[in-house]
Amino acid sequence: MIILLGFTGYLFIRNSNVFNPTLSKEVAKYQVPAKVSTDFSLETPQIKDKNVARFYLWTIEDPLLTAPGFNTGKYQNAIMMLKNENDLYVRQYNMPGNIFPLDFLNDLIEVNNAHNEFIKNPTSKTANDLLQSYKLAVKDYKQDALSLKKSSEDIIPQNIKNNLDKVYLIGVNTVSSIKTYLDDLDKIIANADALSKEVSKRENCLEKGVGCERPVDSFSKFSLEKSETTFTSQDLVPKDLVWINFATMSAITTKTGPYEVNTGCFGLTNDLKPKDILFDLFKVKKTYPLLSNPINFTQFYAQFANDRIYHFEDTYMYEGSNPQRVFIIPSNDYMCPSAQYKAKLNSINYLYSNFKDKQIFSDLLKLRGIPGNVEEFLLVGQNLEKKFFNAQFPSQADADNLVNYYGLLYRQILIWRHEKGQSNDNWLTVMFNKRMDILNLYLEYKRGLTGIDELISNLMYNLYSFRLQNDYFHERGNNSNIYVYTERSGYGLVYFPFSASFYRLNEQPEYNLKVQYNNVGKGEKYIDFKQLISEYSLEQINSWTQLFSPKYLDYLNKNALLSK
């Protein structure tokens, strides 16, 4: 059985106030620029080679091309299915090259295996094996990105090649352009060079003991985010009215959320900033990996329906203009190139689901004999835990604040251990023995690889579903192949620009143009339901599409919300 992941979403703009200034001051006490001791013998007593020990600490505190939460078995199955669909599509429609970076994605299996072997058995040989796996993966990362760019450029119609910044790719909920897409690929290619430099630095550390870094020294460099929300339960559409188009409600095994996440994937505010959105997360069991992606049911928004035949005109990749309003599911991969919010939702759900009932700081405060300064530090963390875990709508801002403080806790444990040397204080021994669990939680959240197999499975399904309908587009003389490269390649997911384990370039991909939808389309992108039901009758809405749940229409009708 396959566990599928999905989300339902609600769009609102949050009123944020400055984070509690007293708490900010308390956190700042522990963000002093003191460094962890260079004497690491207490942390790595089993490693006799000092260069291997330095390389080991660098690897566990800043994993490269992998991270805690990466499940090799599930990932390998997802990549196998992705390759099968890629090969079918490329062969059937005579694409000039692969849609996905298959060589690189396959390399990550060996990177993860080599990483785990080195952590388990840190020797010069296992360290060198890990370095070799890095080198191959980085080489293929760059080559796959270069191939994708060349394939895309080769099939761009000649009549628009000098006007790419005005050829818009209008997904259901975002606006991009071919130029933006190609510029993003250039950044990914440049990131390969940044990764190559990172690998060389680590190789010098291992071979010569030169330039070795302790990433923990940077764990204190963060600012508490604003995190006050004005959302209430009245903002939510009743959950029993939410309809899921690929599974019956009885197939849903778990629901969690809503979680509040900030993203530019669903339009921008009036001042062109990302919006805060509430998502429900659900999992559905299926025997085939159908739609393992986040699903955002925009209960309060509707979409212009367009005849999307994907051929190029002067400025648009679509025909038609608002013949009707439809209920939309706008979180499929082709709707927004960025995978940032999906990875963040997985991380938030992991943190909330696994640690709500076993909060770290609350447990550590139960230890006896804790000095006053240590207790003071832990109480600040306990306050951050309460703010996240006790919230009606746990938020990205509160989760980020808490996890950053977990990183600070790991750093402080090392500082306290080095200050006290071989002290047998029980509280310190317990904390020191828990340090790797704390570090792994910190990295699992920050690096965003939890559930990556589910997101990749969805990418496969989205190409599969498009292949089934693509004959229609080809019969109408369109350029669907360039559409597949620009909007179905999932470059914001499969090159991992959302994760610091992979992306080392300072400049992030743009993904979307910083414009409102109606600046490039015709009319408003979304309308809320009050406007919808004031403009259209129940009969009109019912005749348009079956995407409205009968329960939902009954609910609107009974409450006199639909015009007659």
Coordinates of C-alpha atoms in Angstrom, one line a residue:
M1 CA 0.0 0.0 0.0
I2 CA 1.2 3.5 -0.8
I3 CA 0.7 6.3 1.7
L4 CA -0.3 9.5 -0.2
L5 CA 0.2 12.9 1.1
G6 CA -2.2 15.8 0.5
F7 CA -3.1 19.2 1.9
T8 CA -6.2 21.3 1.9
G9 CA -5.7 25.0 2.1
Y10 CA -7.3 28.2 3.1
L11 CA -5.9 31.6 1.9
F12 CA -5.8 34.6 4.2
I13 CA -3.5 37.5 4.9
R14 CA -2.0 37.5 8.4
N15 CA -1.7 40.5 10.7
S16 CA 1.7 40.0 12.2
N17 CA 2.9 41.8 15.3
V18 CA 6.5 42.0 16.5
F19 CA 7.6 38.8 18.3
N20 CA 7.5 39.1 22.1
P21 CA 10.4 41.5 22.8
T22 CA 11.2 40.0 26.2
L23 CA 11.6 36.6 24.7
S24 CA 13.8 38.0 22.0
K25 CA 16.0 39.5 24.6
E26 CA 16.2 36.2 26.4
V27 CA 17.2 34.4 23.3
A28 CA 19.8 37.0 22.4
K29 CA 21.8 36.2 25.6
Y30 CA 22.8 32.9 24.0
Q31 CA 23.7 34.2 20.6
V32 CA 27.0 35.6 21.6
P33 CA 29.8 34.9 19.1
A34 CA 31.6 32.4 21.4
K35 CA 32.9 29.3 19.5
V36 CA 32.7 25.7 20.4
S37 CA 36.1 24.5 21.7
T38 CA 38.5 23.2 19.1
D39 CA 39.2 20.3 21.4
F40 CA 36.8 17.8 20.0
S41 CA 38.2 14.7 21.7
L42 CA 35.1 14.5 24.0
E43 CA 32.8 14.4 21.0
T44 CA 34.8 11.9 18.9
P45 CA 36.8 9.7 21.3
Q46 CA 36.5 6.7 18.9
I47 CA 38.2 8.5 16.0
K48 CA 42.0 8.5 16.3
D49 CA 42.8 10.4 13.0
K50 CA 42.2 14.1 13.7
N51 CA 41.5 14.9 10.1
V52 CA 38.9 12.2 9.9
A53 CA 37.4 13.6 13.2
R54 CA 37.2 17.1 11.8
F55 CA 35.6 15.8 8.6
Y56 CA 33.2 13.8 10.7
L57 CA 32.0 16.8 12.7
W58 CA 31.6 18.8 9.5
T59 CA 29.6 16.0 8.0
I60 CA 27.2 15.5 10.8
E61 CA 26.6 19.2 11.4
D62 CA 26.3 20.2 7.8
P63 CA 25.3 17.1 5.7
L64 CA 25.9 17.5 2.0
L65 CA 23.5 16.0 -0.6
T66 CA 21.5 14.2 2.1
A67 CA 20.1 14.9 5.6
P68 CA 18.3 13.1 8.4
G69 CA 14.8 12.3 7.2
F70 CA 16.0 10.9 3.8
N71 CA 14.4 7.4 3.5
T72 CA 16.5 5.6 0.9
G73 CA 14.1 2.7 0.4
K74 CA 11.1 4.8 -0.3
Y75 CA 13.1 7.3 -2.3
Q76 CA 14.5 4.5 -4.5
N77 CA 11.0 3.3 -5.3
A78 CA 9.9 6.8 -6.2
I79 CA 12.9 7.4 -8.5
M80 CA 12.2 4.1 -10.3
M81 CA 8.7 5.1 -11.1
L82 CA 9.8 8.6 -12.1
K83 CA 12.3 7.1 -14.5
N84 CA 9.7 4.8 -16.1
E85 CA 7.3 7.6 -16.7
N86 CA 10.1 9.9 -18.0
D87 CA 11.2 7.3 -20.5
L88 CA 7.7 6.6 -21.7
Y89 CA 7.0 10.2 -22.3
V90 CA 10.3 11.1 -24.0
R91 CA 9.9 8.1 -26.3
Q92 CA 6.2 8.7 -27.1
Y93 CA 6.5 12.4 -27.9
N94 CA 10.1 12.4 -29.3
M95 CA 11.4 14.8 -26.7
P96 CA 15.0 16.0 -27.3
G97 CA 16.1 15.0 -23.8
N98 CA 15.1 13.8 -20.4
I99 CA 12.5 15.8 -18.4
F100 CA 14.0 14.9 -15.0
P101 CA 17.7 14.7 -13.8
L102 CA 17.6 10.9 -13.6
D103 CA 21.4 10.4 -13.3
F104 CA 21.7 12.9 -10.4
L105 CA 18.6 11.6 -8.6
N106 CA 19.9 8.0 -8.8
D107 CA 23.3 9.1 -7.5
L108 CA 21.7 10.3 -4.3
I109 CA 21.0 6.7 -3.3
E110 CA 24.8 6.0 -3.2
V111 CA 25.5 9.4 -1.5
N112 CA 23.1 8.5 1.3
N113 CA 24.4 5.0 1.6
A114 CA 28.0 6.3 1.8
H115 CA 27.0 8.9 4.3
N116 CA 25.4 6.4 6.6
E117 CA 28.4 4.0 6.4
F118 CA 30.8 6.8 7.2
I119 CA 28.7 8.0 10.2
K120 CA 28.6 4.4 11.4
N121 CA 32.2 3.6 10.8
P122 CA 34.3 6.9 10.4
T123 CA 37.6 5.9 8.8
S124 CA 39.7 7.4 6.1
K125 CA 38.4 4.9 3.6
T126 CA 34.7 5.5 4.3
A127 CA 35.3 9.3 4.3
N128 CA 37.0 9.0 0.8
D129 CA 34.1 6.9 -0.4
L130 CA 31.7 9.6 0.7
L131 CA 33.8 12.2 -1.1
Q132 CA 33.7 10.2 -4.3
S133 CA 29.9 9.9 -4.2
Y134 CA 29.7 13.7 -3.8
K135 CA 31.8 14.2 -6.9
L136 CA 29.8 12.0 -9.1
A137 CA 26.5 13.4 -7.9
V138 CA 27.6 17.0 -8.4
K139 CA 28.9 16.2 -11.9
D140 CA 25.6 14.7 -12.9
Y141 CA 23.7 17.5 -11.2
K142 CA 25.3 20.0 -13.5
Q143 CA 25.2 17.8 -16.6
D144 CA 21.5 17.1 -16.1
A145 CA 20.7 20.8 -15.6
L146 CA 22.7 21.7 -18.7
S147 CA 20.9 19.1 -20.7
L148 CA 17.5 20.3 -19.6
K149 CA 18.3 23.9 -20.6
K150 CA 19.6 22.8 -24.0
S151 CA 16.6 20.6 -24.7
S152 CA 14.3 23.5 -23.7
E153 CA 16.1 26.0 -25.9
D154 CA 16.1 23.6 -28.9
I155 CA 12.3 23.4 -29.0
I156 CA 11.4 27.0 -28.3
P157 CA 9.5 28.3 -31.4
Q158 CA 11.7 30.6 -33.5
N159 CA 9.2 33.4 -33.6
I160 CA 9.4 34.1 -29.9
K161 CA 13.1 33.5 -29.2
N162 CA 13.8 37.2 -29.0
N163 CA 10.8 37.9 -26.8
L164 CA 11.0 35.3 -24.0
D165 CA 10.4 37.7 -21.2
K166 CA 7.0 38.4 -22.6
V167 CA 6.0 34.8 -23.1
Y168 CA 4.2 34.0 -19.9
L169 CA 3.6 30.6 -18.4
I170 CA 0.3 31.1 -16.6
G171 CA -0.3 28.3 -14.2
V172 CA -3.5 28.1 -12.2
N173 CA -2.1 30.2 -9.4
T174 CA 1.2 31.8 -10.5
V175 CA 2.7 33.7 -13.3
S176 CA 6.1 33.0 -14.8
S177 CA 7.9 33.3 -18.1
I178 CA 10.2 31.3 -20.3
K179 CA 13.0 33.7 -19.5
T180 CA 12.4 33.3 -15.7
Y181 CA 12.6 29.5 -16.2
L182 CA 15.8 29.7 -18.2
D183 CA 17.3 32.1 -15.7
D184 CA 16.4 29.7 -12.9
L185 CA 18.2 26.9 -14.7
D186 CA 21.3 29.1 -15.0
K187 CA 21.2 29.5 -11.2
I188 CA 20.9 25.8 -10.7
I189 CA 23.9 25.3 -13.1
A190 CA 25.9 27.9 -11.1
N191 CA 24.9 26.1 -7.9
A192 CA 26.6 22.9 -9.2
D193 CA 29.9 24.9 -9.3
A194 CA 29.2 26.1 -5.7
L195 CA 28.7 22.5 -4.7
S196 CA 31.9 21.5 -6.4
K197 CA 33.8 24.1 -4.4
E198 CA 32.2 22.8 -1.2
V199 CA 33.3 19.3 -2.0
S200 CA 36.9 20.5 -2.6
K201 CA 36.9 22.3 0.7
R202 CA 35.9 19.1 2.5
E203 CA 38.5 17.1 0.6
N204 CA 41.2 19.5 1.8
C205 CA 40.0 19.2 5.3
L206 CA 40.2 15.4 5.1
E207 CA 43.5 15.2 3.3
K208 CA 45.5 18.1 4.8
G209 CA 43.5 19.2 7.8
V210 CA 43.2 22.6 6.1
G211 CA 40.0 24.9 6.2
C212 CA 38.0 22.5 8.4
E213 CA 34.8 24.1 9.6
R214 CA 32.5 23.6 12.6
P215 CA 29.0 24.5 11.3
V216 CA 27.7 24.5 14.8
D217 CA 29.4 27.9 15.3
S218 CA 26.8 29.4 13.0
F219 CA 23.8 27.8 14.7
S220 CA 23.3 30.9 16.8
K221 CA 22.9 33.3 13.8
F222 CA 19.1 33.7 13.6
S223 CA 16.4 36.2 14.4
L224 CA 13.1 35.4 16.0
E225 CA 10.4 35.7 13.4
K226 CA 7.1 37.6 13.7
S227 CA 4.5 35.0 14.5
E228 CA 1.2 36.5 15.7
T229 CA -1.9 35.3 13.8
T230 CA -5.4 36.6 13.6
F231 CA -6.9 33.4 12.1
T232 CA -9.9 31.9 14.0
S233 CA -11.9 28.7 13.5
Q234 CA -14.6 30.8 11.8
D235 CA -12.2 31.3 8.9
L236 CA -12.3 27.6 8.0
V237 CA -14.8 25.8 5.7
P238 CA -16.2 22.8 7.6
K239 CA -13.9 19.8 7.0
D240 CA -16.8 17.5 6.2
L241 CA -17.5 19.7 3.2
V242 CA -14.1 19.3 1.7
W243 CA -14.2 17.0 -1.4
I244 CA -11.1 15.2 -2.6
N245 CA -11.2 14.4 -6.3
F246 CA -8.8 11.4 -6.3
A247 CA -10.0 9.6 -3.2
T248 CA -13.1 9.1 -1.2
M249 CA -13.3 10.5 2.3
S250 CA -13.3 6.9 3.7
A251 CA -9.8 6.4 2.2
I252 CA -8.2 9.1 4.3
T253 CA -6.3 7.5 7.1
T254 CA -5.0 10.6 9.0
K255 CA -5.6 14.4 9.0
T256 CA -3.5 17.0 10.8
G257 CA -3.3 20.7 10.7
P258 CA -4.2 23.3 9.8
Y259 CA -0.6 24.6 9.7
E260 CA 0.2 28.1 8.6
V261 CA 2.8 28.5 5.9
N262 CA 4.1 31.6 4.0
T263 CA 4.4 31.2 0.3
G264 CA 4.2 33.1 -3.0
C265 CA 2.7 30.1 -4.8
F266 CA -0.9 31.3 -4.4
G267 CA -0.7 34.9 -5.5
L268 CA 0.8 37.8 -3.8
T269 CA -0.5 40.5 -1.4
N270 CA -1.2 44.0 -2.7
D271 CA 2.4 45.0 -1.9
L272 CA 3.6 41.9 -3.8
K273 CA 4.6 39.8 -0.7
P274 CA 4.0 36.1 -0.2
K275 CA 0.7 35.2 1.5
D276 CA 0.1 33.2 4.7
I277 CA -2.0 30.1 4.1
L278 CA -3.6 27.6 6.4
F279 CA -3.2 24.0 5.1
D280 CA -4.8 20.7 6.3
L281 CA -2.6 17.7 5.8
F282 CA -4.1 14.3 5.0
K283 CA -2.8 10.9 4.0
V284 CA -4.6 8.5 1.7
K285 CA -3.9 4.9 1.1
K286 CA -3.8 3.7 -2.5
T287 CA -2.3 0.8 -4.3
Y288 CA -0.8 3.2 -6.9
P289 CA 1.0 6.4 -6.1
L290 CA -1.7 8.8 -7.4
L291 CA -1.3 12.4 -6.3
S292 CA 1.0 12.2 -3.4
N293 CA 1.3 16.0 -3.5
P294 CA -0.1 18.8 -1.4
I295 CA -3.6 19.5 -2.5
N296 CA -4.8 23.1 -1.8
F297 CA -8.6 23.4 -2.0
T298 CA -9.1 27.1 -2.2
Q299 CA -12.5 27.1 -0.6
F300 CA -12.7 30.9 -0.6
Y301 CA -11.4 31.4 -4.1
A302 CA -12.4 30.5 -7.7
Q303 CA -10.5 30.5 -11.0
F304 CA -11.1 31.7 -14.5
A305 CA -11.4 28.5 -16.6
N306 CA -9.3 28.7 -19.8
D307 CA -9.1 26.5 -22.8
R308 CA -5.5 25.5 -22.1
I309 CA -4.2 24.3 -25.4
Y310 CA -0.6 25.4 -24.7
H311 CA 0.5 27.1 -27.9
F312 CA 2.3 30.4 -28.2
E313 CA 0.6 33.7 -29.0
D314 CA 2.1 37.1 -28.6
T315 CA 2.2 37.0 -24.8
Y316 CA 0.3 34.0 -23.5
M317 CA 0.6 30.2 -23.5
Y318 CA -3.1 29.7 -23.5
E319 CA -6.4 30.6 -25.3
G320 CA -9.7 31.7 -24.0
S321 CA -10.8 34.1 -21.3
N322 CA -13.0 33.5 -18.3
P323 CA -15.9 31.6 -19.8
Q324 CA -16.8 30.3 -16.4
R325 CA -15.7 30.0 -12.8
V326 CA -14.4 26.7 -11.4
F327 CA -13.4 25.3 -8.1
I328 CA -9.7 24.7 -8.2
I329 CA -7.0 22.5 -6.8
P330 CA -4.0 24.6 -7.4
S331 CA -1.1 22.9 -5.7
N332 CA -0.1 20.4 -8.3
D333 CA 3.6 20.7 -9.2
Y334 CA 2.9 22.4 -12.6
M335 CA 0.9 25.1 -10.9
C336 CA 3.9 26.6 -9.1
P337 CA 7.5 25.8 -9.8
S338 CA 8.6 26.2 -6.1
A339 CA 8.5 23.2 -3.8
Q340 CA 9.5 25.3 -0.8
Y341 CA 6.1 25.4 0.9
K342 CA 5.6 21.6 0.4
A343 CA 8.9 20.7 2.0
K344 CA 8.1 23.1 4.8
L345 CA 4.7 21.6 5.4
N346 CA 6.2 18.2 5.7
S347 CA 8.8 19.4 8.2
I348 CA 6.2 21.2 10.3
N349 CA 4.0 18.2 10.4
Y350 CA 6.9 15.9 11.3
L351 CA 7.8 18.3 14.2
Y352 CA 4.3 18.7 15.5
S353 CA 3.2 15.0 15.1
N354 CA 6.3 13.5 16.7
F355 CA 7.1 15.9 19.5
K356 CA 3.9 17.5 20.7
D357 CA 3.6 14.9 23.4
K358 CA 7.4 14.6 24.2
Q359 CA 8.6 18.2 24.2
I360 CA 12.4 18.3 24.5
F361 CA 12.8 21.4 26.8
S362 CA 10.0 20.3 29.1
D363 CA 11.7 16.9 29.5
L364 CA 15.2 18.4 30.2
L365 CA 13.8 20.7 32.8
K366 CA 12.8 17.6 34.8
L367 CA 16.5 16.7 35.3
R368 CA 17.9 17.2 38.8
G369 CA 20.8 19.4 39.7
I370 CA 20.5 21.8 36.8
P371 CA 22.4 25.1 37.4
G372 CA 20.5 28.3 37.4
N373 CA 21.9 29.6 34.1
V374 CA 21.1 26.3 32.4
E375 CA 17.6 26.3 33.7
E376 CA 17.1 29.8 32.5
F377 CA 18.2 28.7 29.0
L378 CA 15.8 25.8 29.0
L379 CA 12.8 27.9 30.2
V380 CA 13.2 30.1 27.1
G381 CA 13.1 26.9 25.0
Q382 CA 10.0 25.7 26.9
N383 CA 8.2 29.0 26.1
L384 CA 9.0 28.5 22.4
E385 CA 7.7 24.9 22.5
K386 CA 4.5 26.0 24.2
K387 CA 4.0 28.8 21.6
F388 CA 4.3 26.3 18.7
F389 CA 2.7 23.1 20.1
N390 CA -0.2 24.9 21.9
A391 CA -1.2 27.1 19.0
Q392 CA -4.6 26.6 17.4
F393 CA -2.9 26.9 14.0
P394 CA 0.8 25.9 14.4
S395 CA 2.8 28.2 12.2
Q396 CA 6.0 28.2 10.1
A397 CA 7.3 31.2 12.0
D398 CA 6.8 29.5 15.4
A399 CA 8.3 26.2 14.1
D400 CA 11.3 28.1 12.7
N401 CA 11.9 29.9 16.0
L402 CA 11.7 26.7 18.0
V403 CA 13.9 24.7 15.7
N404 CA 16.5 27.4 15.6
Y405 CA 16.6 27.3 19.4
Y406 CA 17.1 23.5 19.2
G407 CA 20.2 24.2 17.2
L408 CA 21.2 26.7 19.8
L409 CA 20.6 24.0 22.5
Y410 CA 22.9 21.6 20.6
R411 CA 25.6 24.3 20.6
Q412 CA 25.1 25.1 24.3
I413 CA 25.4 21.4 25.3
L414 CA 28.8 21.3 23.6
I415 CA 29.9 24.5 25.3
W416 CA 28.8 23.3 28.7
R417 CA 30.5 19.9 28.1
H418 CA 33.8 21.6 27.2
E419 CA 33.5 24.0 30.2
K420 CA 33.1 21.2 32.6
G421 CA 35.5 18.7 31.0
Q422 CA 35.0 15.2 32.4
S423 CA 32.5 16.3 34.9
N424 CA 30.1 13.5 36.0
D425 CA 27.1 15.8 36.6
N426 CA 24.1 13.7 35.7
W427 CA 22.2 16.5 34.0
L428 CA 25.1 17.2 31.7
T429 CA 25.7 13.5 30.9
V430 CA 22.0 13.1 29.9
M431 CA 22.0 16.2 27.7
F432 CA 25.3 15.3 26.1
N433 CA 24.0 11.8 25.3
K434 CA 20.9 13.4 23.7
R435 CA 22.9 15.8 21.6
M436 CA 22.8 13.8 18.4
D437 CA 19.0 13.3 18.6
I438 CA 18.7 17.1 19.0
L439 CA 21.0 17.8 16.1
N440 CA 19.2 15.3 13.8
L441 CA 15.8 16.9 14.7
Y442 CA 17.2 20.3 13.9
L443 CA 18.6 19.1 10.5
E444 CA 15.5 17.0 9.6
Y445 CA 13.4 20.1 9.9
K446 CA 15.8 22.6 8.4
R447 CA 16.9 20.5 5.4
G448 CA 13.3 19.5 4.3
L449 CA 13.9 16.0 3.1
T450 CA 11.2 14.3 5.1
G451 CA 8.6 12.9 2.7
I452 CA 10.6 13.7 -0.4
D453 CA 9.7 10.4 -1.9
E454 CA 6.0 11.4 -1.7
L455 CA 6.6 14.7 -3.5
I456 CA 8.6 12.9 -6.2
S457 CA 5.9 10.3 -6.7
N458 CA 3.5 13.1 -7.3
L459 CA 5.8 14.6 -10.0
M460 CA 5.6 11.2 -11.7
Y461 CA 1.9 11.1 -11.5
N462 CA 1.4 14.6 -12.9
L463 CA 3.5 13.7 -16.0
Y464 CA 1.6 10.4 -16.3
S465 CA -1.8 12.2 -16.2
F466 CA -0.6 14.7 -18.8
R467 CA 0.6 11.9 -21.1
L468 CA -2.9 10.4 -21.1
Q469 CA -4.4 13.6 -22.4
N470 CA -1.6 14.9 -24.5
D471 CA -2.8 13.5 -27.8
Y472 CA -5.5 16.2 -27.6
F473 CA -3.0 19.0 -27.4
H474 CA -0.8 17.5 -30.2
E475 CA -3.8 17.2 -32.5
R476 CA -4.3 21.0 -32.2
G477 CA -0.8 21.9 -33.3
N478 CA 0.5 23.2 -30.0
N479 CA 3.9 23.3 -28.4
S480 CA 3.2 21.1 -25.4
N481 CA 6.8 19.8 -25.3
I482 CA 8.1 23.2 -24.2
Y483 CA 5.3 23.3 -21.7
V484 CA 6.4 19.9 -20.3
Y485 CA 10.0 21.2 -19.8
T486 CA 8.9 24.6 -18.3
E487 CA 6.0 23.5 -16.1
R488 CA 6.1 19.7 -15.7
S489 CA 9.9 19.2 -15.0
G490 CA 9.6 20.0 -11.3
Y491 CA 12.9 21.8 -11.3
G492 CA 12.0 23.5 -8.0
L493 CA 11.9 20.0 -6.5
V494 CA 14.3 17.6 -8.2
Y495 CA 17.3 20.0 -8.0
F496 CA 16.5 20.7 -4.4
P497 CA 16.9 24.5 -4.3
F498 CA 14.8 24.5 -1.2
S499 CA 17.4 22.6 0.9
A500 CA 20.7 23.8 2.2
S501 CA 22.0 20.3 1.8
F502 CA 22.0 20.9 -1.9
Y503 CA 21.7 24.6 -2.7
R504 CA 24.8 26.6 -1.8
L505 CA 24.3 29.6 -4.1
N506 CA 23.4 32.9 -2.4
E507 CA 20.9 33.8 -5.2
Q508 CA 17.7 31.8 -5.1
P509 CA 15.6 30.9 -8.2
E510 CA 12.8 33.4 -8.9
Y511 CA 10.2 30.8 -10.0
N512 CA 7.4 33.4 -10.4
L513 CA 7.2 37.0 -11.6
K514 CA 6.5 39.5 -8.8
V515 CA 3.3 40.7 -10.4
Q516 CA -0.4 40.2 -9.7
Y517 CA -2.1 37.8 -12.0
N518 CA -4.4 40.4 -13.5
N519 CA -1.4 42.4 -14.6
V520 CA -0.8 39.8 -17.4
G521 CA -4.1 38.0 -17.7
K522 CA -7.7 39.2 -18.2
G523 CA -9.5 40.2 -15.1
E524 CA -9.1 39.0 -11.5
K525 CA -7.5 35.7 -10.9
Y526 CA -9.5 34.8 -7.8
I527 CA -12.8 35.9 -6.4
D528 CA -14.1 35.0 -3.0
F529 CA -17.3 32.9 -2.6
K530 CA -19.4 35.9 -1.5
Q531 CA -18.7 37.4 -4.9
L532 CA -19.1 34.1 -6.7
I533 CA -22.6 33.4 -5.3
S534 CA -23.8 36.9 -5.8
E535 CA -22.9 36.7 -9.5
Y536 CA -23.9 33.2 -10.5
S537 CA -26.8 30.9 -9.7
L538 CA -26.7 27.4 -8.3
E539 CA -27.8 26.0 -11.7
Q540 CA -24.9 27.8 -13.4
I541 CA -22.3 26.5 -11.0
N542 CA -23.7 23.1 -11.0
S543 CA -23.7 22.9 -14.8
W544 CA -20.0 24.0 -15.1
T545 CA -18.2 21.2 -13.3
Q546 CA -18.5 18.3 -11.0
L547 CA -15.6 19.6 -9.0
F548 CA -18.1 21.0 -6.4
S549 CA -19.0 18.5 -3.8
P550 CA -22.8 17.8 -3.6
K551 CA -22.5 18.2 0.2
Y552 CA -20.9 21.6 -0.3
L553 CA -23.7 22.8 -2.7
D554 CA -26.3 21.5 -0.3
Y555 CA -24.6 23.4 2.5
L556 CA -24.6 26.7 0.5
N557 CA -28.2 26.2 -0.7
K558 CA -29.6 25.4 2.8
N559 CA -27.9 28.4 4.2
A560 CA -29.3 30.7 1.5
L561 CA -25.9 31.4 0.3
L562 CA -26.6 30.7 -3.4
S563 CA -28.8 32.9 -5.5
K564 CA -31.9 31.2 -7.0

